[in-house]
Tab-separated table of C-alpha atoms in Angstrom:
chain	number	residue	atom	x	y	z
A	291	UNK	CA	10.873	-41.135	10.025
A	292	UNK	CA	11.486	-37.897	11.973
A	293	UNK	CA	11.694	-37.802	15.852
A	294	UNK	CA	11.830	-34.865	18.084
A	295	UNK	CA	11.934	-35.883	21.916
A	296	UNK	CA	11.757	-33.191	24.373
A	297	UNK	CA	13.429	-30.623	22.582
A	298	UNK	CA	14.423	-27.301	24.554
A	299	UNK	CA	16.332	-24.268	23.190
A	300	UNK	CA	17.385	-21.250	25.053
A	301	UNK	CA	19.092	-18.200	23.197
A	302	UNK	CA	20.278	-16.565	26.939
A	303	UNK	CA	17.534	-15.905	28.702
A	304	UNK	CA	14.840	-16.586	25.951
A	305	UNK	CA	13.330	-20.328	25.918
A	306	UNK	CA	12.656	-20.295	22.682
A	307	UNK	CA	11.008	-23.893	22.381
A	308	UNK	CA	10.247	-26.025	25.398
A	309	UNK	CA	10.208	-29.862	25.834
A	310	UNK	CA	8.531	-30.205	22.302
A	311	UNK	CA	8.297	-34.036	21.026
A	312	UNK	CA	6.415	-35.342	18.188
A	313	UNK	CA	6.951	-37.675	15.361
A	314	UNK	CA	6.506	-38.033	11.625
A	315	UNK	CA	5.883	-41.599	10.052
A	316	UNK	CA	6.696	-43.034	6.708
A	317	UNK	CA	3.966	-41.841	4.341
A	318	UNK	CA	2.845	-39.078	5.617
A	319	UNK	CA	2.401	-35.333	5.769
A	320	UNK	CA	2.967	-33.539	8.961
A	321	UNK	CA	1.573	-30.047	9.408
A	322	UNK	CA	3.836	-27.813	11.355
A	323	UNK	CA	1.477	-24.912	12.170
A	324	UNK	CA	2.168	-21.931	14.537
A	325	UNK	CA	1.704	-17.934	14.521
A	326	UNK	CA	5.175	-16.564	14.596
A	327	UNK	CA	7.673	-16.544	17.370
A	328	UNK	CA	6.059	-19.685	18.392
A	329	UNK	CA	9.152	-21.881	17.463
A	330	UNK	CA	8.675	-23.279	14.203
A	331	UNK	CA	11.709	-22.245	12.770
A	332	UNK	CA	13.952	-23.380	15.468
A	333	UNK	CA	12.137	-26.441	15.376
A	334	UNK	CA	13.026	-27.228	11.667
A	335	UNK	CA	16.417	-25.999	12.559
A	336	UNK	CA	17.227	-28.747	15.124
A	337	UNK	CA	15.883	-31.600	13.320
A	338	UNK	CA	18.086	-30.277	10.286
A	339	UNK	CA	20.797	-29.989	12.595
A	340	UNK	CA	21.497	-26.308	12.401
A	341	UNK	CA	20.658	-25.185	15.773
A	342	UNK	CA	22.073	-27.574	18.935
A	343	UNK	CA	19.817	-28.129	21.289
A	344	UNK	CA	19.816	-27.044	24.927
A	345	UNK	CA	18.338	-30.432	25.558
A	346	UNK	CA	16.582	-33.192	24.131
A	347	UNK	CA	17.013	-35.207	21.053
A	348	UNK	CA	15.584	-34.847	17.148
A	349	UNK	CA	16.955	-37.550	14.953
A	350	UNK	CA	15.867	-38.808	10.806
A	351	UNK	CA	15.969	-42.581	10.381
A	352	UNK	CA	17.009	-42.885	13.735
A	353	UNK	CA	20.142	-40.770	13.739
A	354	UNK	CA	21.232	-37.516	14.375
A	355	UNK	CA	21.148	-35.260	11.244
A	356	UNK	CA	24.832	-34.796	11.433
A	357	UNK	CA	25.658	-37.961	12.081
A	358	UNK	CA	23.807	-39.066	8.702
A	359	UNK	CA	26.405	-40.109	6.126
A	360	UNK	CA	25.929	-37.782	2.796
A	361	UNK	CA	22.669	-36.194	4.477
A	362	UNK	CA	20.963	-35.241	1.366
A	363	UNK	CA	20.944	-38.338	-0.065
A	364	UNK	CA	18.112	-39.080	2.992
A	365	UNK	CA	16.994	-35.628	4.279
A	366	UNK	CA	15.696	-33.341	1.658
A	367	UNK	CA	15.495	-29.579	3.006
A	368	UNK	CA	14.069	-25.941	2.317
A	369	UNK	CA	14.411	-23.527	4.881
A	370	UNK	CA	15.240	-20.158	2.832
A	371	UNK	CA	14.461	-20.199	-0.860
A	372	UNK	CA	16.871	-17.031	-1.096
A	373	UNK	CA	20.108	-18.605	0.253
A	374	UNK	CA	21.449	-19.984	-3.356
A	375	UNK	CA	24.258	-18.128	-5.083
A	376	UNK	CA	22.628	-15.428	-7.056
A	377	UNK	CA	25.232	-15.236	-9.694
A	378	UNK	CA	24.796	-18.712	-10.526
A	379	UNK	CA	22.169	-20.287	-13.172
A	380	UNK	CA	19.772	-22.742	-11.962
A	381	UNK	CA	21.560	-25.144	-13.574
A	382	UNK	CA	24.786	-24.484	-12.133
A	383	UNK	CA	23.320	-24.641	-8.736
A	384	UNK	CA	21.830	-27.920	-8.851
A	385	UNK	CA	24.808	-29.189	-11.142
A	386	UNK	CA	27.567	-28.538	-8.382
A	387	UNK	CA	25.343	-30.174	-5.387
A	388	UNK	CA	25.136	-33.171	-7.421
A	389	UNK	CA	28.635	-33.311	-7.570
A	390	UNK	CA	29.036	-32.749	-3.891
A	391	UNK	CA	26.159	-35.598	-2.738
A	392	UNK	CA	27.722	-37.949	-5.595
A	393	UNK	CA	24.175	-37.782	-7.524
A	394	UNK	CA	24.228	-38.601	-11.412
A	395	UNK	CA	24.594	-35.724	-13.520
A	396	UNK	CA	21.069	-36.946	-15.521
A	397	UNK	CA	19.344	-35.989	-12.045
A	398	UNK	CA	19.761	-32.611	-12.366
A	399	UNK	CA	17.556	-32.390	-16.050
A	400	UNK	CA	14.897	-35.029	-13.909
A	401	UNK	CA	14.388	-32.514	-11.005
A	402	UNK	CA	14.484	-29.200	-12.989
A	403	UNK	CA	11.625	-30.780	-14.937
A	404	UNK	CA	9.736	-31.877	-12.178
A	405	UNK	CA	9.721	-28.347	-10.667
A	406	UNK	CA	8.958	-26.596	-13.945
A	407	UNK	CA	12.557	-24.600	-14.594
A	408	UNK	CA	13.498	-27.032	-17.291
A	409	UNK	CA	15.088	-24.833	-20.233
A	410	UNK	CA	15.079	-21.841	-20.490
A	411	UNK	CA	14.671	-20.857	-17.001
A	412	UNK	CA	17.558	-23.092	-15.862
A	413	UNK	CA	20.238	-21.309	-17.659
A	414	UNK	CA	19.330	-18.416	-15.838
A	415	UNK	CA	20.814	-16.509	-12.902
A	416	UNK	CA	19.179	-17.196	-9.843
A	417	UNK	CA	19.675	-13.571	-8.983
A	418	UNK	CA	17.081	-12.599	-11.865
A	419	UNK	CA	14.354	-15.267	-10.459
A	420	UNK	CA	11.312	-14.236	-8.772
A	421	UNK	CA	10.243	-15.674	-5.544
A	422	UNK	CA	8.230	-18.514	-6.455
A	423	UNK	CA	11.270	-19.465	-9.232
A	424	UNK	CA	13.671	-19.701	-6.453
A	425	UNK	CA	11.278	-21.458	-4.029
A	426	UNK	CA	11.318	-24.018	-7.401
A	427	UNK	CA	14.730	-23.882	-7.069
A	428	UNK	CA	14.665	-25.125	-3.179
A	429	UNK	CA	12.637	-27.688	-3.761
A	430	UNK	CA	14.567	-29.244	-6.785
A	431	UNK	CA	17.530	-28.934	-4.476
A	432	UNK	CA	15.273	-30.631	-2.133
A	433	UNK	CA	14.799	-33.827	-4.408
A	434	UNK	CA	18.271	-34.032	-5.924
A	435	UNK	CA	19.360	-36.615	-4.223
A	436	UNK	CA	16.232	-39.164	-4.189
A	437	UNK	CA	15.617	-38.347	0.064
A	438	UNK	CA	13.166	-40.741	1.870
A	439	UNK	CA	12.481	-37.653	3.756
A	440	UNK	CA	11.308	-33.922	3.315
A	441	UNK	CA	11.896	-30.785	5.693
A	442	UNK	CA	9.992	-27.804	4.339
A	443	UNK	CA	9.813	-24.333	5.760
A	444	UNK	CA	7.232	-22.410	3.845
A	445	UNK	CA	7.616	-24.221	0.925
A	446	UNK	CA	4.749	-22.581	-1.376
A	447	UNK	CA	5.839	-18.452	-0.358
A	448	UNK	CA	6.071	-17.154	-3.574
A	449	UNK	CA	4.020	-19.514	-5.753
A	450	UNK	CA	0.579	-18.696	-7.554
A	451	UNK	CA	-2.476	-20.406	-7.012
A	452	UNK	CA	-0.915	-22.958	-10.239
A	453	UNK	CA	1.993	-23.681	-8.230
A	454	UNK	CA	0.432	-24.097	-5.149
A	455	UNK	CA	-1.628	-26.557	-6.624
A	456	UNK	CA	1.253	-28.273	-8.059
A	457	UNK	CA	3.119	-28.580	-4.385
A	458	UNK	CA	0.279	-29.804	-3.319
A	459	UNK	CA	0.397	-32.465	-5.470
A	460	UNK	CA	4.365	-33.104	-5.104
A	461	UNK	CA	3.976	-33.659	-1.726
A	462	UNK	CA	1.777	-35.979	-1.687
A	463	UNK	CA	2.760	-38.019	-4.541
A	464	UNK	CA	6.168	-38.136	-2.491
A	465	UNK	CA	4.509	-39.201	1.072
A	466	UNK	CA	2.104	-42.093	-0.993
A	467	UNK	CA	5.497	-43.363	-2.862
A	468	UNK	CA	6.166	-43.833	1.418
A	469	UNK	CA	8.078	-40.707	2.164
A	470	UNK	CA	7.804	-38.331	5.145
A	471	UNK	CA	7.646	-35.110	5.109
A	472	UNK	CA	7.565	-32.413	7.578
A	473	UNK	CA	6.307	-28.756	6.514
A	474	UNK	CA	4.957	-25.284	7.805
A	475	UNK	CA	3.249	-23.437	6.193
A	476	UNK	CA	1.183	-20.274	6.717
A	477	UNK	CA	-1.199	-21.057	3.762
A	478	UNK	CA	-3.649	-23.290	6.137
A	479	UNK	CA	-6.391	-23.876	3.835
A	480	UNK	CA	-3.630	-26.010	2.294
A	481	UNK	CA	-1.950	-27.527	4.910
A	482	UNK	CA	-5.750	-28.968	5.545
A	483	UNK	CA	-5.680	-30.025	2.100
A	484	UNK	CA	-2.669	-32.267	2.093
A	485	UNK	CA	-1.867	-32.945	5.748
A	486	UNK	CA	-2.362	-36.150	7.104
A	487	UNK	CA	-0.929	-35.443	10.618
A	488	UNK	CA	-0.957	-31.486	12.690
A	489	UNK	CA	1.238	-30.265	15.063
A	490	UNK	CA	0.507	-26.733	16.644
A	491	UNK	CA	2.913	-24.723	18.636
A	492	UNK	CA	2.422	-21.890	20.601
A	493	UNK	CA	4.642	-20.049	22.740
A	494	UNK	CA	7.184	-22.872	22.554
A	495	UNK	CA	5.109	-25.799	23.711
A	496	UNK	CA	3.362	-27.991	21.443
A	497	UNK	CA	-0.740	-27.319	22.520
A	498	UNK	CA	-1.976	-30.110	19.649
A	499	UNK	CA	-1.353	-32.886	17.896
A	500	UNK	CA	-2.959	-35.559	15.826
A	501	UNK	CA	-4.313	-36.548	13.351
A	502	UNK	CA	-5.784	-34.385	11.014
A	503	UNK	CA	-9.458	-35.886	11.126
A	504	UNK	CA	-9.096	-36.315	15.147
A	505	UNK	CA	-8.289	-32.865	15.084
A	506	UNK	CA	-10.215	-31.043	12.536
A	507	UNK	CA	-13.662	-33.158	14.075
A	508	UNK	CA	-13.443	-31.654	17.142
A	509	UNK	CA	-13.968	-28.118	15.720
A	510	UNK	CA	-17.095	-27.611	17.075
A	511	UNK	CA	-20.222	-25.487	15.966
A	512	UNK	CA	-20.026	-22.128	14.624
A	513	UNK	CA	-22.825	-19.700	16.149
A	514	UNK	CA	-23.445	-16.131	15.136
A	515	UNK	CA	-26.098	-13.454	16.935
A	516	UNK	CA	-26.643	-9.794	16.685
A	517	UNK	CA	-26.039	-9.011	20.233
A	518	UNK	CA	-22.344	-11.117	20.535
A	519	UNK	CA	-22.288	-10.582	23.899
A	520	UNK	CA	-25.533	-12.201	24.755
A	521	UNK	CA	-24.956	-14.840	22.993
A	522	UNK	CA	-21.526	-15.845	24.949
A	523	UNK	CA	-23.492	-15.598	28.638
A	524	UNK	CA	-26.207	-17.933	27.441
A	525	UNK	CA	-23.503	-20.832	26.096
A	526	UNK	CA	-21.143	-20.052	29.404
A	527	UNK	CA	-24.867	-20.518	31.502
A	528	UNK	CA	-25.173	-23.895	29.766
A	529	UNK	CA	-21.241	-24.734	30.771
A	530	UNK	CA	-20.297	-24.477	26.862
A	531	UNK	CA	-16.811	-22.412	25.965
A	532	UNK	CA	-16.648	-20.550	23.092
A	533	UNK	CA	-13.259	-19.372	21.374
A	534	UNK	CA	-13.840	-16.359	18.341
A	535	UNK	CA	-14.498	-17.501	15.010
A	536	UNK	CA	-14.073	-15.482	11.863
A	537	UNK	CA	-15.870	-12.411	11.470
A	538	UNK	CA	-18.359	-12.085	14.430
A	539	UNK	CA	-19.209	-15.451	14.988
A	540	UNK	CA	-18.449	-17.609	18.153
A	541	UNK	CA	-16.867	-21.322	18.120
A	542	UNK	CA	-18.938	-23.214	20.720
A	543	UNK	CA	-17.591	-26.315	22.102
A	544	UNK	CA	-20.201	-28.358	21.920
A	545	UNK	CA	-23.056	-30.156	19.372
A	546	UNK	CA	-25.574	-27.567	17.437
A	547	UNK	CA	-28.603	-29.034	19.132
A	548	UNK	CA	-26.689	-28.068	22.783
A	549	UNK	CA	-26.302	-24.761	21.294
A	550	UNK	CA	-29.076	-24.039	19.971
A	551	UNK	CA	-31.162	-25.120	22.904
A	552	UNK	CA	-29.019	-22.643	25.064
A	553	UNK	CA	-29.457	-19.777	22.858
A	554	UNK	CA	-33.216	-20.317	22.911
A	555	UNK	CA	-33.330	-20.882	26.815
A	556	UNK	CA	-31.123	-17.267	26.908
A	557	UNK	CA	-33.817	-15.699	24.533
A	558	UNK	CA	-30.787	-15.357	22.340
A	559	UNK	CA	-32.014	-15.138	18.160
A	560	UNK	CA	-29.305	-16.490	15.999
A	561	UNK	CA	-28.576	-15.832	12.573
A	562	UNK	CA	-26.337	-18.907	12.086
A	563	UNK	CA	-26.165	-22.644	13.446
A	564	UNK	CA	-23.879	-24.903	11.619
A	565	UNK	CA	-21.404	-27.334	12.762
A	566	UNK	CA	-17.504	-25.686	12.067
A	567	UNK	CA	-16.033	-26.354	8.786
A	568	UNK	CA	-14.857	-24.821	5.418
A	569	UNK	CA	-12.159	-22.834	7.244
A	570	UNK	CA	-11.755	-26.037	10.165
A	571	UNK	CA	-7.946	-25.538	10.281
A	572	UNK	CA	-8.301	-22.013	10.582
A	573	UNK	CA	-10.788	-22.035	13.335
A	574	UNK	CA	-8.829	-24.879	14.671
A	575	UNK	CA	-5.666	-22.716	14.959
A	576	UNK	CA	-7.119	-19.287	16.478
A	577	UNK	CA	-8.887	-21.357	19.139
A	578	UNK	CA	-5.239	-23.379	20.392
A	579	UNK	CA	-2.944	-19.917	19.428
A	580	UNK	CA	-5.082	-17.020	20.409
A	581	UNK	CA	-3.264	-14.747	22.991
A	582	UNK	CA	-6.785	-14.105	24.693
A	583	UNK	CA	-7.666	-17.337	25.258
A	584	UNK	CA	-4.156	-18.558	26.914
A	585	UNK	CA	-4.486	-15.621	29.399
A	586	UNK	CA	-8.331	-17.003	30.159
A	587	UNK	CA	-7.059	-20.615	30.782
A	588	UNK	CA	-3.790	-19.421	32.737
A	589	UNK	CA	-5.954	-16.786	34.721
A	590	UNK	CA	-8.607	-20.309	35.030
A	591	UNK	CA	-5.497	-22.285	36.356
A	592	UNK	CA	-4.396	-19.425	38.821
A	593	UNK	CA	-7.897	-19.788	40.210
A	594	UNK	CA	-8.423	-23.423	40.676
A	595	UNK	CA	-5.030	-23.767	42.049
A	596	UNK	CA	-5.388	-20.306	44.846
A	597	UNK	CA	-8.721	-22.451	45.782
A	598	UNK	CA	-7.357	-25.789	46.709
């Protein structure tokens, strides 16, 4: 279990994150999703106990990271894939951080095999592996010592379509067996694949969070025209809001029989009518972390509040 309760961080004048709480169950996958700057990282920091907080509270089975007795026999964690030793051999690496979590020596053959660096990429430097070898690396480092929980920071950077694949599969094997993990990822198509819970952040603040299929339902329909522009004042005259969608289509927020009917009364043509999905996260994302859109509904707030 992972709890973050009104989490703010300043860096002097910067709020970096503000009052950001959410929580990741036993036996699940948590999607951490955010364009950057947005706080992810200092996020995953604070639960991991790296950064302090200016205020509020994360804690992993109920306690404080560093306040967990030998943490990475509960809290597995991947932040840089690049911060191992590079003169040392895979082997090496994993060999002396059994030693210091007190982790059977057999663990470190279990874990390079279940990341694929068992043999001859083991022995090694880590200084001569490629990226998605040392991202391997993290995430045997990850498992050594047999965590109930995962903390992953871009965990599949690196790793071909194979390994990505693969992750996928890791992870959720680990969250069924009733683990939690927590990860971010820029590779949405496969957070969507394996997450059971989202969080978005944007500009410090969490703007969503759910469950995926709560989430990802509420996509709406995507609607495409020649003339764009006529298109948008026909949905606005029916009261529907639209957020862009990839290419040159719209996202309306409504059902495709509400659209369509709008378009028709507009004398709008469309070329496309179908209810959001395929790229759902994606579409999902832009609409909660597009720049344009949070200066519509601040300038919409500014409005309302000036007229009562």
């Amino acid at each position: 279990m992972i709890t973050v309760e009104h989490l703010t961080k300043r860096y002097g004048a910067q709020l970096a994150v503000s009052d950001v709480s959410f929580s990741c169950a036993p036996g699940t996958v948590t999607g951490f999703l955010g364009p950057n700057g947005a706080g992810k990282s200092t996020t995953l920091r604070a639960v991991c106990g790296l950064t302090l907080p200016t205020s509020g509270t994360t804690a992993v089975a109920g306690r404080p990271y560093r306040e967990l007795p030998n943490a990475g026999r509960h809290v597995g964690v991947l932040l840089d894939a690049g911060a191992q030793h590079a003169g040392r051999t895979g082997r090496e690496t994993l060999a002396l951080a059994a030693l210091v979590q007190g982790v059977a020596r057999s663990r470190v053959d279990e874990v390079l095999q279940q990341v694929g660096l068992a043999g001859k990429p083991a022995g090694k430097r880590v200084g001569k592996y490629s990226l998605g070898m040392r991202q391997r690396l993290g995430l045997a480092m990850a498992l050594l010592g047999e965590p109930q929980v995962l903390v992953l920071d871009e965990p599949a950077n690196g790793l071909d379509p194979e390994g990505i694949f693969w992750m996928r599969g890791l992870l959720r094997g680990f969250a069924d067996r009733g683990g939690t993990v927590l990860l971010s990822s820029h590779l949405l198509r496969e957070v969507e694949a394996v997450a059971d819970q989202l969080v978005v952040i944007a500009g410090g603040r969490i703007v969503a969070q759910g469950s995926s299929e709560e989430l990802l339902a509420s996509t709406g329909t995507l609607v495409r025209a020649r003339d764009r522009a006529a298109l948008t004042g026909a949905l606005a005259a029916a009261g529907i809001g639209v957020t862009p969608g990839p290419a040159d289509a719209l996202i309306a927020d409504g059902p495709a029989e509400a659209v369509g009917i709008a378009a028709a009364t507009g004398g709008v043509p469309l070329l496309e009518l179908r209810p959001a999905g395929g790229d759902r996260l994606e579409e999902l994302f832009r609409s909660l972390t597009d720049p344009t859109a949070g200066a519509a509904a601040a300038a919409d707030r500014q409005i309302q509040e000036t007229s009562a």
